[in-house]
């Protein structure tokens, strides 16, 4: 049995969150009634001319900068010719030889190192319209009674990010996709929601023996829209290809569909040669030449990216917690509290278990957290801090009483008033402890520190 490794490359598509479509002024609106956002340009009426969406170009450059890509001085839109009912022009406007963003990289932080995935290119194109297969049980064309086209999606600006085949496992592919998705979302350029179809991925998978140079024929699994299914589809393709190679069978370069309900890959079509889309420069659009000062100002606007934040927080809380905080989007909250003196791990815990709060409330919340107030006061403080400026003094009055000299007489009085329960406890039923603690809490209006009360009651009842 040989030692095999997977060779995986990804093509990720994200719908850009612009107000209007790529080449016309139709509004982008997810979930709008079918064919309510169309015009002569996106329906390809003769003589209608495209006009570039400047915002989409800026969004693409932003993503390119975040992925350390070279930004082209001259990018060219090209026609990609093919026929399909959801493509009224008979071609898609894309970028071919001169994409807006050239080679780059995304470094994924892992414990004790990083995994680097090289980006081959990122370019801008328009999405096709959406074909809906009606009347069948599965929503696929097989068994459908009619196929309808919704042109609302046609012309949506679509960012395509193509990686080099640097990924070696399903888990690594998912780590890459999650970090890329979070980067896209934080840049504010796309909602990148797989379940809504605003983020999709094509996965290229082949295998080779460890140490082998070059690549074997690959399978392309198209249009994946769930992280779980992407992981499973990669594993299924790797399993089947290894089995085929070991049995001496030929693996043919093909595109595949992944059937999630049965966990099976079915051949969509085999292609021994690349498709010929007869690309040529789009004659109705001028080349895109982003001015250097525009690129510089977009670079200056970039926020601190998730990978960098994980690395920065890691020394305070360790890799696992830093990774969890950043990937759940809770790191900024934790950092605000830590900056006000809350111990880092406690701040991380609060950030992950409490709701959002206004940043200007961080000093007040830090003071309240450090003052050991009652749970009820803490709940009230966080509930209020989400929507209005709070004053720590309003909550600090409810500090817990942890002072033994104040609590001891109360504990003594409660034990004296309940001789039967004391006897029960001493007889071995330690569950009665909760009764005493509850009584003390009631006597102090909930302000007693339960940990201290617990200890005092135990000490008093000890034989
Ligand atoms: Zn339109």
XYZ file of C-alpha atoms and ligand atoms in Angstrom:
464
model
C 0.000 0.000 0.000
C 1.490 3.355 -1.025
C 1.489 6.544 0.989
C -0.923 8.917 -0.771
C -1.512 12.618 -0.367
C -4.409 14.741 -1.574
C -3.817 17.714 -3.864
C -6.637 20.227 -3.550
C -7.298 23.584 -5.184
C -10.359 25.768 -4.725
C -12.292 28.258 -6.833
C -14.407 30.390 -4.546
C -17.205 32.631 -5.817
C -18.665 35.426 -3.710
C -21.552 37.734 -4.653
C -20.452 41.288 -3.985
C -22.675 43.384 -1.749
C -23.024 46.324 -4.126
C -26.268 48.275 -4.404
C -26.635 47.529 -8.115
C -25.576 44.908 -10.667
C -22.171 44.710 -12.342
C -22.991 46.342 -15.661
C -26.423 47.975 -15.216
C -28.345 49.901 -12.566
C -30.767 47.133 -11.586
C -30.941 46.818 -7.797
C -29.567 43.703 -6.113
C -32.121 42.306 -3.707
C -31.982 38.823 -2.284
C -35.391 37.116 -2.248
C -37.185 39.638 -4.511
C -40.022 38.368 -6.754
C -38.788 36.569 -9.868
C -37.739 38.773 -12.783
C -38.533 42.041 -10.994
C -34.967 43.407 -11.268
C -34.151 43.319 -14.978
C -33.445 45.815 -17.747
C -32.340 45.780 -21.402
C -28.669 45.417 -20.370
C -28.992 42.362 -18.109
C -31.593 40.819 -20.432
C -29.180 41.341 -23.361
C -31.456 43.317 -25.635
C -29.709 44.243 -28.881
C -27.818 47.506 -28.657
C -27.805 47.700 -24.843
C -24.326 48.549 -23.522
C -22.673 47.614 -20.208
C -21.295 50.218 -17.784
C -18.873 49.064 -15.054
C -19.842 49.230 -11.394
C -17.043 51.194 -9.716
C -17.923 49.886 -6.254
C -17.515 46.261 -7.396
C -14.063 47.083 -8.742
C -13.057 48.713 -5.442
C -14.383 45.725 -3.452
C -12.325 43.348 -5.608
C -9.173 45.419 -5.111
C -9.817 45.439 -1.342
C -10.008 41.664 -1.263
C -6.902 41.464 -3.448
C -5.006 43.665 -0.991
C -6.178 41.556 1.963
C -4.827 38.470 0.160
C -1.504 40.215 -0.588
C -2.238 40.010 -4.325
C -0.545 42.092 -6.970
C -3.128 44.619 -8.159
C -3.101 44.925 -11.948
C -2.258 48.276 -13.464
C -4.395 47.280 -16.419
C -7.141 44.656 -16.107
C -9.230 43.624 -19.070
C -12.778 42.295 -19.183
C -13.215 39.419 -21.615
C -16.131 37.562 -23.149
C -16.393 33.923 -22.140
C -18.585 32.378 -24.812
C -20.936 29.515 -24.094
C -24.605 28.797 -24.555
C -26.974 28.169 -21.682
C -30.562 29.320 -21.049
C -29.502 31.357 -18.011
C -27.030 33.380 -20.092
C -29.066 35.588 -22.468
C -26.074 37.230 -24.148
C -24.537 33.881 -25.097
C -21.415 34.957 -23.230
C -20.428 35.927 -19.723
C -18.309 39.031 -19.102
C -15.360 37.840 -17.038
C -11.617 38.446 -16.820
C -9.208 36.067 -18.464
C -5.607 36.913 -19.277
C -5.534 40.172 -17.334
C -7.397 39.734 -14.000
C -7.697 42.591 -11.522
C -5.736 40.714 -8.816
C -2.670 38.582 -9.533
C -0.746 36.134 -7.320
C -1.165 36.445 -3.531
C -1.435 34.294 -0.423
C -3.531 33.569 2.638
C -1.693 32.399 5.761
C -3.909 30.339 8.058
C -2.720 30.429 11.684
C -2.472 26.978 13.292
C -1.048 25.989 16.671
C 2.706 26.505 16.473
C 2.838 27.592 12.829
C 0.841 28.515 9.768
C -0.497 26.936 6.591
C 0.055 29.089 3.537
C -2.246 28.740 0.558
C -1.095 30.633 -2.511
C -3.738 32.560 -4.413
C -3.350 32.307 -8.176
C -5.680 35.167 -9.017
C -8.867 36.948 -8.023
C -11.044 38.418 -10.722
C -14.385 40.056 -11.252
C -17.183 38.760 -13.446
C -20.972 38.746 -13.691
C -23.106 35.883 -12.403
C -25.514 34.047 -14.677
C -29.277 34.073 -14.074
C -30.862 31.321 -11.997
C -32.540 28.304 -13.535
C -35.333 26.845 -11.451
C -36.460 23.295 -12.232
C -40.126 23.086 -11.241
C -42.491 20.175 -10.760
C -39.930 17.516 -9.820
C -39.319 16.034 -6.399
C -35.647 16.911 -6.128
C -35.415 20.364 -7.708
C -33.079 18.953 -10.350
C -33.743 18.937 -14.077
C -34.397 15.181 -14.027
C -38.111 14.661 -13.346
C -38.996 18.359 -13.626
C -42.028 19.391 -15.679
C -40.654 22.836 -16.517
C -37.429 24.806 -16.249
C -37.835 28.514 -15.553
C -35.264 31.281 -15.474
C -35.116 34.079 -12.880
C -33.031 36.901 -14.351
C -32.733 38.826 -11.076
C -29.431 37.121 -10.350
C -28.135 37.632 -13.906
C -25.465 40.336 -13.834
C -24.726 40.174 -10.087
C -21.061 41.119 -9.506
C -19.196 37.939 -8.736
C -15.721 37.736 -7.261
C -13.801 34.592 -8.140
C -10.774 33.598 -6.059
C -8.608 30.793 -7.419
C -6.043 29.050 -5.212
C -2.972 27.115 -6.265
C -3.235 23.352 -5.504
C -1.529 23.836 -2.106
C -4.158 22.226 0.135
C -3.486 18.687 1.379
C -6.590 17.617 3.309
C -10.315 18.252 3.715
C -9.671 19.850 7.125
C -7.124 22.235 5.647
C -9.561 23.148 2.857
C -12.187 23.977 5.475
C -9.744 26.027 7.571
C -8.858 28.000 4.433
C -12.505 28.517 3.450
C -13.561 29.626 6.932
C -10.748 32.169 7.198
C -11.343 33.420 3.656
C -15.064 33.742 4.342
C -14.465 35.666 7.553
C -12.021 37.970 5.776
C -14.585 38.668 3.028
C -17.334 39.360 5.563
C -15.133 41.633 7.699
C -14.106 43.621 4.628
C -17.820 44.340 4.146
C -17.747 43.318 0.484
C -20.097 40.308 0.638
C -22.408 38.521 3.073
C -20.765 35.312 1.852
C -23.580 33.080 3.094
C -23.426 29.607 1.612
C -27.053 28.815 2.450
C -28.167 31.876 0.446
C -25.869 31.074 -2.454
C -23.805 34.245 -2.012
C -20.729 32.058 -1.453
C -20.043 28.943 -3.544
C -16.971 26.877 -4.243
C -15.684 24.526 -6.920
C -13.232 21.980 -5.542
C -10.425 20.398 -7.584
C -9.131 17.154 -6.139
C -6.431 14.730 -7.214
C -4.093 12.425 -5.309
C -0.468 11.465 -5.745
C 2.103 9.374 -3.932
C 3.989 11.330 -1.322
C 7.181 12.683 -2.867
C 5.838 12.351 -6.422
C 6.415 15.378 -8.666
C 3.666 16.803 -10.856
C -0.066 16.182 -10.718
C -2.378 13.344 -11.717
C -5.755 13.907 -13.444
C -8.172 15.761 -11.172
C -11.853 15.796 -10.474
C -13.677 19.077 -10.291
C -16.650 19.085 -7.936
C -18.867 22.006 -8.915
C -21.054 24.450 -7.079
C -20.634 23.321 -3.492
C -22.684 25.381 -1.054
C -22.000 23.914 2.389
C -18.792 23.525 4.353
C -19.883 20.118 5.633
C -20.544 18.814 2.124
C -17.260 20.222 0.815
C -15.381 18.262 3.487
C -17.310 15.068 2.736
C -17.013 15.441 -1.046
C -13.231 15.867 -0.811
C -12.937 12.779 1.375
C -15.119 10.751 -0.991
C -13.076 11.845 -4.040
C -9.761 11.074 -2.313
C -10.990 7.604 -1.244
C -12.238 6.719 -4.721
C -9.160 7.995 -6.542
C -6.735 6.145 -4.260
C -8.746 2.940 -4.723
C -8.740 3.420 -8.519
C -4.989 4.102 -8.713
C -4.209 1.118 -6.506
C -6.425 -1.122 -8.646
C -4.533 0.033 -11.721
C -7.590 1.806 -13.183
C -7.330 5.041 -15.133
C -8.603 8.165 -13.394
C -10.101 10.466 -16.031
C -10.219 14.232 -15.593
C -13.925 14.955 -15.051
C -16.428 17.216 -13.405
C -18.551 15.693 -10.678
C -21.719 16.487 -8.758
C -21.835 15.651 -5.074
C -25.136 14.180 -3.903
C -25.273 15.191 -0.255
C -28.154 12.909 0.726
C -26.375 9.778 -0.450
C -22.737 10.965 0.027
C -22.023 9.900 -3.554
C -20.095 11.623 -6.358
C -21.615 11.223 -9.811
C -19.895 12.117 -13.061
C -21.294 15.291 -14.576
C -19.116 15.003 -17.633
C -15.642 13.841 -18.569
C -13.336 16.303 -20.197
C -10.097 15.059 -21.601
C -9.367 18.563 -22.871
C -10.055 22.032 -21.536
C -13.269 23.737 -22.649
C -12.854 26.242 -25.435
C -14.708 29.391 -24.425
C -13.198 31.437 -27.280
C -12.284 34.265 -24.897
C -11.665 37.672 -26.399
C -11.477 41.195 -24.922
C -14.922 42.718 -24.308
C -15.174 45.418 -27.005
C -17.870 47.395 -25.145
C -15.717 48.087 -22.057
C -12.449 49.974 -21.656
C -9.591 48.352 -19.710
C -9.646 48.951 -15.941
C -6.617 50.983 -14.831
C -6.913 51.549 -11.083
C -5.023 54.736 -10.147
C -2.216 54.192 -7.620
C -3.741 56.668 -5.169
C -7.032 54.728 -5.205
C -5.180 51.482 -4.441
C -3.232 53.239 -1.665
C -6.363 54.639 -0.072
C -8.084 51.228 -0.215
C -4.999 49.700 1.397
C -5.153 52.320 4.159
C -8.811 51.426 4.806
C -8.095 47.716 5.404
C -9.031 46.640 8.936
C -6.743 44.399 10.974
C -7.467 40.991 9.436
C -8.554 37.896 11.395
C -5.283 35.969 10.933
C -3.265 38.886 12.309
C -5.629 39.270 15.274
C -5.268 35.590 16.208
C -1.480 36.018 16.240
C -1.706 39.185 18.340
C -4.054 37.734 20.982
C -2.389 34.304 21.120
C 0.310 35.258 23.684
C -2.427 36.349 26.138
C -4.771 33.354 25.939
C -3.064 30.600 23.918
C -3.776 29.572 20.327
C -7.000 27.594 20.807
C -8.844 30.344 22.680
C -7.456 33.108 20.424
C -8.625 31.168 17.371
C -12.072 30.590 18.895
C -12.467 34.228 19.947
C -11.558 35.576 16.514
C -13.472 33.026 14.485
C -16.639 33.629 16.509
C -16.163 37.385 16.135
C -15.852 37.906 19.909
C -12.228 39.003 20.115
C -12.880 42.746 19.964
C -15.239 42.570 22.955
C -12.690 40.570 24.954
C -9.969 43.012 24.019
C -12.001 46.024 25.143
C -12.509 44.452 28.579
C -8.887 43.287 28.858
C -7.715 46.804 28.025
C -9.689 47.985 31.078
C -7.882 45.585 33.383
C -10.096 42.463 33.279
C -7.912 39.347 33.310
C -7.637 38.097 29.682
C -9.184 34.655 30.154
C -12.053 36.109 32.178
C -12.557 38.735 29.474
C -12.585 36.000 26.806
C -15.131 34.014 28.786
C -17.426 37.031 29.212
C -17.068 37.985 25.535
C -18.133 34.535 24.381
C -20.984 34.071 26.858
C -22.510 37.543 27.043
C -24.134 39.609 24.327
C -22.637 42.555 22.507
C -22.173 45.861 24.297
C -21.427 49.411 23.233
C -17.633 49.898 23.193
C -17.939 53.028 25.355
C -19.401 50.828 28.113
C -16.220 48.775 28.404
C -14.764 50.738 31.385
C -18.044 50.500 33.348
C -18.454 46.793 32.572
C -14.843 46.114 33.552
C -15.398 47.867 36.900
C -18.592 45.869 37.502
C -16.936 42.575 36.546
C -14.033 43.183 38.899
C -16.270 44.256 41.798
C -17.857 40.839 42.279
C -21.456 42.086 42.035
C -24.451 39.745 42.194
C -25.308 37.687 39.146
C -28.583 39.574 38.814
C -26.742 42.933 38.750
C -24.331 41.579 36.140
C -27.217 40.390 33.972
C -28.899 43.785 34.206
C -25.662 45.625 33.426
C -24.984 43.604 30.264
C -28.591 43.834 29.111
C -28.472 47.637 29.406
C -24.944 47.976 28.014
C -26.082 46.648 24.625
C -28.135 49.708 23.806
C -27.291 52.655 26.084
C -24.476 54.252 28.009
C -24.386 52.764 31.525
C -23.040 54.090 34.816
C -21.087 51.554 36.877
C -22.302 53.135 40.142
C -25.869 51.963 39.405
C -24.709 48.353 39.617
C -21.785 48.460 42.036
C -24.228 49.040 44.921
C -25.257 45.435 44.407
C -21.826 44.109 45.223
C -21.878 40.653 46.728
C -21.208 40.305 50.418
C -18.190 38.053 50.788
C -17.114 39.383 54.147
C -17.092 36.502 56.644
C -17.645 38.710 59.665
C -20.871 39.966 58.086
C -22.061 36.543 56.953
C -21.165 34.418 59.997
C -23.953 35.736 62.298
C -26.519 35.156 59.550
C -25.314 31.577 59.006
C -25.391 30.938 62.771
C -28.955 32.252 63.039
C -30.180 30.082 60.156
C -28.579 26.929 61.577
C -30.065 27.669 65.003
C -33.534 28.139 63.496
C -33.447 24.791 61.646
C -32.299 22.064 64.072
C -34.094 19.293 62.150
C -32.240 20.010 58.905
C -28.961 20.250 60.821
C -29.580 16.757 62.211
C -30.454 15.470 58.730
C -27.203 16.862 57.321
C -25.128 15.413 60.119
C -26.909 12.092 59.528
C -25.228 11.965 56.114
C -27.650 13.748 53.782
C -25.329 16.407 52.432
C -27.914 17.560 49.873
C -29.464 19.638 52.680
C -26.514 22.021 52.269
C -28.323 23.699 49.391
C -31.250 24.466 51.711
C -29.008 26.394 54.135
C -27.222 28.281 51.356
C -30.603 29.196 49.883
C -31.796 30.525 53.236
C -28.703 32.714 53.634
C -29.094 34.045 50.098
C -32.722 34.921 50.845
C -31.801 36.593 54.112
C -29.196 38.785 52.319
C -31.420 39.661 49.371
C -29.235 37.641 47.004
C -26.119 39.657 47.793
C -24.144 37.012 49.664
C -21.271 35.427 47.759
C -22.496 31.817 47.367
C -18.956 30.437 47.432
C -18.236 31.983 50.827
C -21.635 30.942 52.231
C -21.061 27.389 51.049
C -17.745 27.204 52.830
C -19.051 28.801 56.052
C -22.029 26.424 56.258
C -19.804 23.389 55.671
C -17.392 24.526 58.376
C -20.172 25.139 60.886
C -21.805 21.767 60.224
C -18.583 19.792 60.339
C -18.540 17.374 63.287
Zn -30.246 45.281 -15.448
